[in-house]
XYZ file of C-alpha atoms in Angstrom:
749
model
C -79.831 32.119 -4.211
C -76.775 31.806 -5.546
C -74.794 33.904 -2.567
C -76.438 31.480 -0.060
C -75.092 28.380 -1.721
C -71.805 30.569 -1.716
C -71.832 31.492 2.359
C -72.959 27.239 2.551
C -69.867 26.298 1.114
C -67.452 29.044 2.608
C -69.291 27.889 6.302
C -68.497 24.025 5.089
C -64.903 24.790 4.319
C -63.900 26.890 7.281
C -65.155 23.915 9.064
C -63.187 21.726 7.281
C -60.229 24.169 7.431
C -60.666 24.016 11.390
C -61.182 20.064 11.640
C -58.054 19.731 9.384
C -56.273 21.932 11.923
C -57.547 20.410 15.357
C -56.403 17.116 14.091
C -52.820 18.495 13.240
C -52.599 20.512 16.223
C -53.909 17.436 18.201
C -50.940 15.126 16.070
C -48.433 17.612 17.258
C -49.400 17.429 20.727
C -49.543 13.862 21.164
C -45.702 13.742 19.529
C -44.414 16.136 21.636
C -45.895 13.761 24.618
C -43.887 11.361 23.453
C -40.953 13.241 23.464
C -41.103 14.798 26.283
C -41.214 11.416 28.017
C -37.971 10.981 27.234
C -36.573 13.732 28.513
C -38.662 14.061 32.237
C -37.850 11.351 34.446
C -40.915 8.758 34.513
C -42.385 8.048 37.999
C -40.972 4.407 37.968
C -37.398 6.428 37.313
C -38.380 8.393 40.179
C -39.584 5.873 42.645
C -37.450 3.299 41.951
C -35.974 3.661 45.782
C -37.993 5.693 47.461
C -41.558 5.023 46.860
C -44.393 6.562 44.537
C -46.798 8.852 45.056
C -46.330 12.268 46.775
C -43.229 11.212 48.607
C -41.224 9.995 45.092
C -41.752 13.926 43.752
C -41.202 15.645 47.345
C -37.434 13.685 46.994
C -37.467 14.616 43.555
C -37.651 17.901 44.322
C -35.205 17.682 47.232
C -32.255 16.224 45.098
C -31.694 19.684 43.190
C -32.332 21.163 46.499
C -29.408 23.748 47.705
C -29.151 21.684 51.045
C -28.964 18.183 48.965
C -25.890 19.935 46.493
C -24.281 21.295 49.700
C -24.233 18.123 51.364
C -20.122 16.942 50.360
C -19.506 20.558 52.033
C -20.720 20.875 55.203
C -20.017 17.029 55.380
C -16.466 18.801 57.608
C -18.805 20.944 59.650
C -20.286 18.492 60.852
C -17.301 16.117 61.531
C -15.814 19.319 63.576
C -19.340 19.408 65.496
C -19.295 16.625 66.514
C -15.684 16.595 68.405
C -16.578 19.661 70.055
C -20.073 17.555 71.100
C -17.676 14.887 72.296
C -15.701 17.447 74.363
C -18.391 18.590 75.971
C -19.609 15.304 76.884
C -16.314 14.367 77.826
C -15.830 17.693 80.742
C -19.069 16.676 82.299
C -18.056 12.899 82.397
C -14.250 13.511 83.745
C -16.036 14.924 86.718
C -17.140 11.430 87.789
C -14.318 9.726 86.279
C -11.237 11.641 85.491
C -9.954 13.287 82.383
C -7.494 10.355 81.600
C -9.828 7.283 81.418
C -12.321 10.316 79.547
C -9.581 10.798 76.982
C -9.223 6.923 76.590
C -12.577 6.727 75.948
C -12.960 9.141 73.073
C -9.875 7.711 71.723
C -11.796 4.544 71.295
C -15.025 6.220 69.931
C -12.932 8.102 67.206
C -10.839 5.057 66.122
C -14.802 3.296 66.292
C -16.127 5.737 64.357
C -13.331 6.476 61.666
C -13.203 2.986 61.229
C -16.697 2.681 60.403
C -16.624 5.351 58.288
C -13.596 4.103 56.289
C -15.537 0.571 55.272
C -18.873 2.605 53.731
C -19.110 2.115 50.151
C -22.286 3.349 49.770
C -24.798 5.709 51.535
C -24.663 9.516 52.679
C -20.955 8.865 53.994
C -19.600 6.981 50.931
C -17.320 9.590 49.640
C -15.737 10.381 52.977
C -15.098 5.958 52.971
C -13.634 6.790 49.430
C -11.163 9.597 51.073
C -9.784 7.815 54.117
C -9.000 4.672 51.831
C -7.549 6.782 49.259
C -4.244 7.129 51.772
C -3.512 5.209 54.306
C -2.534 8.256 56.819
C -5.689 9.927 56.467
C -7.027 8.167 59.103
C -4.278 8.416 61.533
C -3.894 11.783 60.758
C -7.561 13.042 61.250
C -7.720 10.145 64.408
C -5.021 11.975 65.738
C -5.390 15.435 65.825
C -9.021 15.036 66.878
C -7.966 13.452 70.073
C -5.633 15.657 70.285
C -7.745 18.789 70.888
C -10.399 16.490 73.283
C -7.691 15.908 75.471
C -6.124 19.114 75.247
C -10.103 20.812 76.388
C -10.103 17.503 79.069
C -6.949 18.629 80.747
C -7.044 22.387 80.206
C -10.745 22.756 81.387
C -12.852 26.397 79.810
C -9.483 27.940 81.242
C -8.220 28.324 78.178
C -11.014 28.740 75.936
C -9.339 31.235 73.380
C -6.290 28.652 72.688
C -7.752 25.404 72.300
C -10.611 27.498 69.417
C -7.589 28.675 67.973
C -5.597 25.800 67.281
C -9.217 23.754 66.099
C -9.947 25.794 63.839
C -6.396 25.821 62.219
C -6.575 21.831 62.642
C -9.670 21.898 61.126
C -9.086 23.983 58.035
C -5.973 22.414 57.499
C -7.155 19.029 57.361
C -10.432 20.170 55.248
C -8.743 22.319 52.205
C -8.414 19.017 50.328
C -11.503 17.526 51.011
C -13.306 20.607 49.835
C -11.131 20.715 46.309
C -11.695 17.666 45.412
C -15.309 17.925 46.344
C -17.119 20.942 44.411
C -20.120 22.572 44.597
C -22.793 20.826 42.383
C -24.979 22.423 40.480
C -28.599 21.002 38.863
C -28.644 19.674 35.553
C -29.406 21.971 33.252
C -32.809 21.049 31.443
C -33.672 23.630 29.510
C -31.448 22.610 26.354
C -32.817 18.697 26.868
C -36.427 20.709 26.587
C -35.533 22.273 23.875
C -33.996 19.895 22.331
C -37.154 17.558 23.139
C -39.668 20.434 21.370
C -36.983 20.415 17.908
C -36.920 16.768 17.375
C -40.647 16.664 17.962
C -41.468 19.457 15.682
C -38.803 17.640 13.034
C -40.963 14.617 13.750
C -44.642 16.756 12.861
C -42.802 17.823 9.660
C -41.587 14.373 8.499
C -44.522 13.068 8.919
C -46.572 15.837 7.378
C -44.508 15.625 4.390
C -44.718 11.704 4.210
C -48.692 12.308 4.235
C -48.627 15.271 1.340
C -46.183 13.555 -0.847
C -45.849 10.423 -0.742
C -48.646 8.764 0.380
C -51.556 11.104 -1.052
C -53.576 10.099 -4.239
C -51.391 10.029 -7.194
C -48.276 10.274 -5.351
C -45.425 7.118 -5.176
C -46.302 5.345 -2.248
C -49.886 6.476 -2.334
C -51.345 3.965 0.204
C -48.801 3.839 3.065
C -48.859 5.804 6.618
C -46.596 5.852 9.334
C -47.547 4.955 12.727
C -45.904 3.841 15.925
C -43.719 6.525 16.377
C -40.605 6.408 18.282
C -37.960 9.290 19.237
C -34.106 7.431 19.070
C -31.591 8.602 20.939
C -29.750 9.648 16.972
C -33.298 10.616 15.391
C -36.726 9.098 15.172
C -38.593 5.898 14.202
C -41.900 5.131 12.808
C -43.423 1.772 11.252
C -44.740 2.030 7.879
C -47.704 0.841 7.081
C -47.336 -0.665 3.491
C -50.430 -1.166 0.854
C -51.844 -4.625 0.440
C -51.306 -5.834 -2.291
C -47.950 -3.522 -3.050
C -44.298 -4.298 -4.005
C -43.852 -4.165 -0.016
C -40.169 -3.026 0.989
C -38.490 -3.887 -2.393
C -40.898 -1.100 -3.358
C -40.036 1.455 -0.944
C -36.110 0.630 -1.470
C -36.355 1.283 -4.856
C -38.624 4.769 -4.325
C -35.595 5.651 -1.718
C -34.618 8.858 -4.040
C -38.521 10.265 -4.209
C -38.633 9.082 0.097
C -35.279 11.513 0.417
C -36.746 14.565 -1.132
C -40.009 14.328 -0.139
C -39.309 15.161 3.699
C -36.139 16.611 2.704
C -33.410 14.168 4.113
C -30.253 12.931 2.866
C -30.714 9.221 1.226
C -27.624 8.142 3.236
C -29.719 9.486 6.931
C -32.580 6.932 6.009
C -32.929 3.604 6.855
C -35.476 1.417 5.435
C -35.610 -2.224 6.854
C -37.652 -5.024 7.672
C -40.502 -5.376 10.169
C -39.476 -7.143 13.655
C -42.790 -8.710 13.466
C -42.076 -10.124 10.039
C -45.295 -8.474 8.426
C -44.890 -8.042 4.789
C -47.196 -5.029 4.944
C -44.862 -3.395 7.868
C -41.781 -1.852 7.558
C -39.271 0.356 9.992
C -38.193 3.886 8.949
C -35.674 5.641 10.847
C -34.261 9.035 10.263
C -31.134 9.631 11.748
C -30.486 13.387 12.617
C -26.948 13.249 14.716
C -24.898 10.467 13.951
C -22.206 9.124 15.806
C -20.355 8.902 12.906
C -20.486 11.913 11.613
C -17.260 12.945 13.432
C -14.995 9.716 12.842
C -14.479 6.217 14.477
C -11.513 5.524 16.327
C -9.749 2.058 17.278
C -9.481 2.159 20.375
C -7.804 -0.080 23.103
C -8.805 -2.160 26.457
C -6.370 -5.073 28.036
C -7.582 -7.464 25.533
C -6.453 -5.292 22.553
C -8.164 -2.783 19.928
C -12.054 -1.906 20.238
C -14.439 -0.662 18.058
C -17.772 0.915 18.705
C -17.280 -0.371 22.492
C -16.187 -3.685 21.170
C -13.482 -6.289 20.569
C -12.225 -5.646 16.886
C -12.032 -9.304 16.595
C -14.704 -10.953 18.402
C -13.666 -15.139 18.775
C -17.308 -15.763 20.112
C -18.970 -14.723 16.524
C -16.296 -15.141 14.384
C -16.260 -11.926 12.725
C -14.216 -8.364 12.516
C -16.066 -5.419 13.881
C -15.824 -2.171 11.368
C -17.611 0.358 13.059
C -21.337 1.736 13.617
C -24.387 2.258 11.856
C -24.948 5.780 11.012
C -28.461 5.592 12.902
C -26.904 4.134 16.253
C -28.231 1.211 15.757
C -25.699 -2.067 15.785
C -22.029 -2.124 14.122
C -21.757 -3.817 11.086
C -19.056 -6.936 10.792
C -17.373 -8.426 8.112
C -18.020 -12.343 8.584
C -14.591 -14.399 8.924
C -15.545 -17.972 10.104
C -19.057 -19.715 9.931
C -19.496 -23.738 11.255
C -17.072 -25.692 8.982
C -16.258 -22.336 6.400
C -14.267 -18.862 5.940
C -15.475 -16.041 3.792
C -13.993 -13.657 1.810
C -15.936 -10.594 0.040
C -15.442 -7.709 -2.044
C -14.798 -4.076 -1.322
C -15.758 -0.833 -3.925
C -15.275 2.678 -3.441
C -12.853 5.223 -5.297
C -9.901 6.503 -4.570
C -9.941 8.185 -1.408
C -13.253 6.444 -0.127
C -11.159 4.709 2.640
C -10.800 0.917 0.881
C -7.395 0.951 1.492
C -7.796 1.919 5.698
C -10.379 -0.909 5.487
C -8.362 -3.309 4.140
C -5.729 -2.146 7.446
C -8.180 -2.524 9.573
C -9.831 -5.676 8.314
C -5.642 -7.138 8.192
C -5.520 -5.740 11.728
C -8.842 -8.124 12.183
C -7.328 -10.964 11.021
C -4.318 -11.143 12.817
C -6.142 -10.181 16.748
C -7.703 -13.667 15.927
C -4.302 -15.461 16.176
C -5.746 -17.984 13.764
C -5.743 -16.537 9.849
C -3.064 -16.278 8.213
C -2.496 -13.440 4.929
C -1.166 -13.056 2.012
C -1.261 -9.668 0.147
C -1.263 -9.440 -3.907
C -1.709 -5.826 -5.226
C -2.381 -4.694 -9.138
C -0.574 -1.497 -8.642
C 2.920 -3.667 -7.110
C 2.215 -2.612 -3.294
C 1.397 1.177 -3.594
C -1.698 0.514 -2.615
C -1.235 -0.444 0.999
C 2.054 -0.528 2.540
C 1.079 -2.242 5.824
C -1.468 -4.568 4.356
C 1.689 -6.350 2.713
C 4.142 -5.557 5.346
C 2.161 -7.613 7.423
C 1.498 -10.093 5.762
C 2.737 -13.574 6.115
C 3.511 -13.321 2.324
C 3.331 -10.682 0.439
C 3.214 -11.076 -3.664
C 1.870 -7.485 -4.467
C 5.830 -6.874 -6.132
C 4.974 -8.381 -9.470
C 2.034 -10.005 -11.544
C 4.608 -12.631 -11.529
C 4.306 -13.245 -7.878
C 1.245 -12.616 -8.141
C 0.441 -15.659 -10.398
C 2.509 -17.502 -7.487
C 0.511 -17.332 -4.634
C -2.613 -17.857 -6.426
C -1.249 -21.243 -7.995
C 0.379 -21.747 -4.405
C -3.133 -21.279 -2.782
C -5.093 -23.677 -4.798
C -2.238 -26.553 -3.741
C -3.111 -25.749 -0.426
C -6.424 -26.492 -1.524
C -5.715 -29.805 -2.646
C -3.816 -30.767 0.242
C -6.517 -29.333 2.556
C -9.222 -31.306 0.450
C -7.103 -34.781 1.035
C -6.957 -33.445 4.354
C -10.549 -33.264 4.783
C -11.193 -36.565 3.108
C -9.002 -38.537 5.054
C -10.988 -37.252 8.670
C -13.811 -37.314 6.736
C -14.340 -33.697 8.371
C -17.591 -31.712 6.819
C -15.470 -28.357 6.385
C -12.768 -26.039 7.650
C -12.252 -24.764 11.422
C -9.249 -23.054 11.997
C -7.321 -24.373 15.216
C -3.854 -23.164 16.816
C -1.770 -25.796 14.111
C -3.957 -25.248 11.127
C -4.847 -21.484 9.901
C -7.095 -20.413 7.825
C -5.675 -18.508 4.664
C -6.959 -15.399 3.746
C -5.923 -13.979 -0.135
C -6.360 -9.724 -0.364
C -6.410 -8.685 -3.635
C -6.346 -5.233 -4.039
C -7.140 -3.707 -7.371
C -8.867 -7.142 -8.438
C -9.417 -5.407 -11.793
C -5.323 -5.946 -12.560
C -4.828 -8.919 -10.906
C -7.419 -11.528 -12.133
C -6.795 -11.574 -16.146
C -7.041 -13.971 -18.516
C -3.264 -14.737 -17.910
C -1.991 -18.045 -18.403
C 1.366 -19.335 -17.513
C 1.529 -22.567 -19.304
C -0.915 -23.425 -22.255
C 0.123 -26.692 -22.184
C 0.344 -27.040 -18.801
C -2.693 -29.921 -18.058
C -2.636 -28.727 -13.577
C -2.230 -24.817 -12.600
C -0.206 -23.318 -15.035
C -2.804 -23.959 -17.592
C -5.307 -21.866 -15.951
C -5.519 -18.360 -15.922
C -5.752 -16.047 -13.208
C -8.886 -15.446 -13.096
C -9.654 -19.322 -13.156
C -7.187 -19.755 -10.352
C -9.637 -17.029 -8.223
C -12.491 -18.379 -9.590
C -11.444 -22.367 -7.946
C -10.436 -20.455 -4.688
C -13.847 -19.050 -4.517
C -16.354 -21.850 -5.615
C -14.260 -24.608 -3.047
C -12.040 -22.594 -0.942
C -14.471 -22.177 1.778
C -14.955 -25.530 3.291
C -11.378 -26.192 3.508
C -10.183 -22.892 4.757
C -9.453 -20.496 1.981
C -11.046 -17.625 1.040
C -10.439 -14.137 -1.615
C -10.797 -10.631 -0.276
C -10.813 -8.240 -3.272
C -10.695 -4.823 -3.286
C -11.536 -2.370 -6.744
C -12.738 0.450 -8.465
C -14.602 -1.600 -10.530
C -17.757 -3.693 -10.136
C -17.889 -5.054 -13.760
C -17.134 -8.453 -13.802
C -13.624 -7.283 -15.284
C -12.756 -6.964 -11.250
C -13.798 -10.790 -10.871
C -12.108 -11.539 -14.124
C -15.061 -11.805 -15.922
C -16.214 -14.570 -13.906
C -20.015 -14.672 -12.729
C -19.959 -17.221 -10.333
C -16.673 -15.534 -8.628
C -18.701 -12.831 -7.656
C -21.528 -14.602 -6.340
C -19.300 -16.339 -4.241
C -17.397 -13.391 -2.635
C -20.518 -11.346 -2.594
C -22.145 -14.251 -0.661
C -19.320 -13.402 1.969
C -18.855 -10.071 2.690
C -20.285 -7.115 0.123
C -19.254 -3.105 0.929
C -19.536 -0.223 -1.113
C -17.549 3.091 -0.154
C -18.040 6.534 -1.992
C -18.208 6.405 -5.686
C -19.484 8.749 -8.461
C -20.252 5.640 -10.652
C -23.488 5.274 -9.778
C -23.713 2.672 -13.180
C -21.012 0.305 -12.104
C -22.511 0.287 -8.119
C -26.038 -0.865 -9.889
C -25.084 -3.874 -10.965
C -24.237 -5.472 -7.805
C -27.176 -8.036 -6.504
C -29.293 -6.639 -3.854
C -28.224 -3.062 -4.045
C -29.727 -0.041 -5.651
C -28.532 2.483 -3.473
C -25.994 5.260 -4.922
C -22.754 5.336 -3.592
C -22.246 9.036 -4.914
C -24.416 10.575 -1.899
C -22.469 9.067 0.783
C -20.102 11.544 2.868
C -16.729 11.930 0.604
C -14.790 12.354 3.539
C -13.777 8.990 4.265
C -14.889 5.240 5.800
C -18.538 6.249 4.947
C -19.679 2.790 3.406
C -23.268 0.639 3.028
C -23.166 -2.876 3.427
C -24.955 -5.242 0.504
C -27.447 -7.620 2.543
C -25.161 -10.887 2.478
C -26.329 -14.798 3.730
C -24.113 -17.650 5.297
C -24.557 -21.152 4.724
C -27.414 -21.071 6.535
C -29.700 -18.550 5.403
C -29.381 -15.880 8.169
C -29.396 -11.964 6.997
C -25.889 -10.857 8.088
C -26.419 -6.958 6.984
C -28.196 -4.183 7.353
C -29.529 -2.407 4.464
C -27.980 0.431 6.349
C -25.002 3.296 6.184
C -21.993 2.470 8.185
C -18.748 4.496 8.950
C -15.881 2.349 9.342
C -13.183 2.527 11.976
C -9.644 4.605 11.475
C -6.732 5.642 12.799
C -3.600 7.701 11.878
C -1.371 5.284 12.065
C -2.222 1.519 11.714
C 1.447 0.170 12.171
C 1.714 0.332 15.866
C -1.195 -2.299 16.147
C -0.257 -4.521 13.344
C 3.113 -5.177 14.533
C 1.798 -5.944 18.351
C 0.293 -9.248 16.508
C 2.214 -11.945 15.584
C 1.899 -13.220 11.721
C 0.537 -16.572 11.282
C 2.164 -19.206 9.607
C 0.599 -22.159 7.324
C 0.884 -25.613 9.233
C 3.636 -27.994 7.880
C 1.763 -29.761 5.414
C 0.579 -26.856 3.532
C 3.905 -24.765 3.816
C 5.008 -28.408 2.303
C 3.057 -28.703 -0.889
C 3.993 -24.891 -1.676
C 7.714 -25.533 -1.896
C 7.774 -28.974 -3.532
C 5.692 -27.385 -6.124
C 7.107 -23.930 -6.191
C 11.169 -24.812 -5.427
C 10.416 -24.116 -1.553
C 9.412 -20.692 -2.174
C 7.358 -20.428 0.745
C 10.429 -21.805 2.992
C 12.380 -18.542 1.374
C 9.402 -16.014 1.156
C 11.029 -13.944 3.957
C 15.119 -14.018 2.457
C 14.943 -11.777 0.026
C 14.275 -8.395 2.528
C 12.253 -5.283 1.834
C 16.052 -3.241 1.353
C 17.146 -5.821 -1.068
C 13.713 -5.624 -3.488
C 14.072 -1.575 -2.802
C 17.473 -2.159 -4.595
C 16.536 -4.317 -7.785
C 13.726 -1.817 -8.512
C 16.185 0.819 -8.461
C 18.702 -1.018 -10.520
C 15.579 -1.589 -12.872
C 15.149 1.813 -13.425
C 18.797 2.839 -13.971
C 19.373 -0.054 -16.614
C 16.138 1.256 -18.619
C 17.507 4.523 -17.938
C 21.098 3.303 -19.852
C 18.702 1.605 -22.659
C 19.656 -1.700 -21.632
C 15.678 -2.671 -20.917
C 13.204 -2.126 -24.011
C 10.280 0.387 -23.206
C 7.817 -2.416 -23.518
C 9.678 -4.403 -21.523
C 10.113 -1.612 -18.626
C 6.162 -1.155 -18.968
C 4.226 -4.020 -19.341
C 7.157 -6.991 -18.211
C 7.070 -8.967 -14.698
C 9.773 -7.244 -13.053
C 13.367 -6.932 -13.029
C 15.245 -9.228 -15.206
C 18.593 -11.127 -13.540
C 20.562 -11.329 -16.966
C 19.529 -8.085 -18.642
C 21.249 -6.102 -15.582
C 24.147 -6.418 -13.005
C 22.945 -6.253 -9.762
C 24.384 -7.834 -6.432
C 23.251 -11.529 -6.013
C 20.544 -10.248 -2.900
C 19.291 -7.519 -5.094
C 18.755 -9.671 -8.338
C 16.444 -12.548 -6.592
C 14.420 -9.701 -4.544
C 11.629 -10.071 -7.883
C 13.005 -13.233 -9.251
C 10.168 -15.838 -8.714
C 11.254 -19.575 -8.384
C 10.623 -22.229 -10.605
C 6.895 -23.467 -11.112
C 7.833 -27.362 -11.052
C 4.660 -30.091 -12.406
C 2.496 -31.639 -9.126
C 1.453 -34.988 -9.943
C -2.078 -35.561 -10.859
C -4.134 -32.336 -10.079
C -7.225 -33.538 -12.350
C -9.264 -34.511 -9.503
C -9.259 -30.971 -7.614
C -9.683 -29.647 -10.908
C -13.087 -31.909 -11.452
C -14.145 -31.426 -7.533
C -17.984 -31.105 -8.249
C -18.622 -27.277 -6.994
C -20.461 -27.651 -3.639
C -21.476 -24.039 -3.320
C -22.556 -24.505 -7.417
C -26.798 -23.688 -6.188
C -26.043 -20.911 -4.417
C -24.612 -19.036 -7.005
C -26.889 -17.464 -10.013
C -25.115 -15.372 -11.967
C -27.501 -12.231 -13.438
C -24.395 -11.140 -15.530
C -25.477 -9.682 -19.093
C -28.957 -8.904 -18.136
C -30.931 -5.810 -18.942
C -31.143 -3.265 -16.106
C -34.861 -4.029 -16.567
C -34.441 -8.098 -16.625
C -32.191 -7.439 -13.058
C -35.198 -5.857 -11.830
C -37.433 -8.141 -12.858
C -35.801 -10.814 -11.489
C -35.271 -9.088 -8.060
C -38.510 -8.477 -7.956
C -39.111 -12.003 -7.613
C -37.032 -13.125 -5.651
C -38.369 -10.521 -3.372
C -41.793 -11.951 -3.156
C -43.108 -10.220 -6.466
C -44.411 -12.895 -8.079
C -47.707 -12.008 -9.869
C -46.451 -10.340 -13.511
C -48.879 -7.781 -13.442
C -47.594 -6.322 -9.827
C -44.128 -6.236 -11.215
C -44.399 -2.815 -13.241
C -45.748 -0.823 -10.780
C -42.926 -2.066 -8.642
C -39.921 -1.724 -10.475
C -41.383 1.420 -12.403
C -41.090 -0.211 -15.384
C -43.652 -0.325 -17.940
C -45.591 -3.466 -18.739
C -43.963 -4.207 -22.285
C -40.640 -3.859 -20.946
C -41.554 -6.113 -18.000
C -43.214 -8.686 -19.629
C -40.776 -8.802 -22.574
C -38.323 -9.326 -19.618
C -40.137 -11.930 -18.430
C -39.323 -13.828 -21.574
C -35.646 -14.032 -21.541
C -35.326 -14.766 -17.934
C -37.343 -17.659 -18.292
C -35.529 -18.398 -21.639
C -32.886 -18.535 -19.615
C -33.700 -21.068 -16.618
C -33.394 -18.502 -14.254
C -37.430 -18.088 -14.008
C -40.082 -20.008 -13.976
C -44.105 -19.913 -14.258
C -45.387 -21.520 -11.398
C -48.824 -20.333 -12.693
C -51.148 -18.467 -14.673
C -49.678 -15.109 -14.322
C -47.502 -16.456 -11.205
C -43.746 -16.162 -11.620
C -40.955 -18.106 -9.386
C -37.024 -18.488 -9.451
C -35.862 -21.640 -11.202
C -34.321 -24.322 -9.211
C -30.632 -22.433 -8.762
C -28.575 -25.412 -10.444
C -30.489 -25.545 -13.761
C -30.828 -21.296 -13.345
C -26.650 -21.357 -12.582
C -26.233 -23.794 -15.767
C -28.183 -21.481 -17.879
C -26.148 -18.737 -16.568
């Protein structure tokens, strides 16, 4: 009995294995067929101009036949045969009308035929037409040679056949040599490598699907209940629709498990893209796996008649108000930097380690701002101009040589905001739109953690002088969008220190543009909102980056959750120099000069050589002992009174006296119209931030959040209580959470 039972079990197991094997084979064959469809021309492609059915297939075979490949090589022979045939016909006609009449008729016929061939731009003789049009003498030479040979045959008859053949052959070879040299024999396209590639792609897709089912979707696995469907081979890899588990965490849960997905299917994280499904259904998502990324070998800046081009698109796109940075790694679209939107000017933030390509990206953005023709930018560098010298050299105002200069630029920008705010009120304008007479102003702050500090110029000053650097930057970030003033900050840090310990400043910058480049500091990158990837997995050869998903004033998404690579060239200098530097309009320049003793008007009086001389004098003074070590290391720059120097050099780093502007209180007290969009989540623990982001992404039931974010139930409930207490979340129903009204949340934060 036991033996029979064992045999029955083995038989059932064998049948089950066979059924599983057949199912896997059928699935693989289906995937292979889909891939082969991309290689073999479809019926519509074959029959586009030539019909369908057997005739179309026959013509497709004929396209690779030897006769078709030699078409251009035997065309001169056809011409020679036509000339010989014309001579034979002329011999017969000469018996009736005479040789010279026939010669005249053949001349007209040859000229008409050549003119007809020369006019062909498509069809069988289009190459001959192009050859005749390429040089004006070719038609005359060919026609004259053919007519002379035909006329000679009419006059001499067949009595001098040897001389006719010899001269005709020599003329034929000499005239055809150039044709044959530029029209080589064509060879059939090699389909074997394409077929092998399609088979390899199908096998890889089958491997990924199997790995997903076994390592992710099976019972007890991280994405239990999910499946892959609607496979499509893409130009650079694979694409599936991920069918998510109803009642699960949706796309937020999928992205939280990206590391698990990477190890499960054995593909690097930057080569995996997870995005919203075009249908908008929350139980569907798009998975793309990139095999041969178009950015692997770098992205160069090319040029056309209109200016710099990146990935086939203009660097500056006036129709959208964007700067093109580079293509996404999966080959779908390009990453852009949002500059202008209706009534608004946007800034942003760039994070990355040394060597990640951060400075080259700033060069590219500066080039885009110059190419726009309607944007002025100032340069502030925490390393006193050493980070991106090209940006400073092409800025409208280079304020990078000292902390005092950077401070001067921040106050000057706030003065410009005051002037433009008054202009908007006078014109009843809702925001800022750049024009040829009124340019946008962008402050590029490199190494922002060294610039946006708590430094105060004059504590007794009731205006800008009594504010810290960070407070001035926050004022620009919160109110500058609608008056055409913005900040682009870059740093190796994402903590609040990089934003002057200002949560609202960080929120306002990331609302515009957010880019994360290569960094080994995953903890610092994890602080950024809407970002959970590991920047250490990016290639460290420069330019690779993640783009944070940002929204504009209309709520439209601006970026894809995919890696991209910024365009690069060895020297941005020539391109930067080809565009004139945009300056501010007269009213803004006037308010700066009245506030800072003609500082804007005199900004270019001190040459780069004079600045270098001033620094050299300071070093010499330090060596002589005229400058104390503390002043040399931490001071604001050379002191003209403490060292001898030429007047021009001494003035190089001298900051003009800052005057008091009458009544700036109305600007400082202006309501911040963007406050309702700035929710500061700084100070939250990782669990609290994860709970807040899960609710924001649509996971509203408290009981669903622990499995979505992978945290304990107790930790999630404790975090919920803190978030409700801080006014970031509200309990809309029993066990159901929602985002608090943003104005309340912002005040609570």
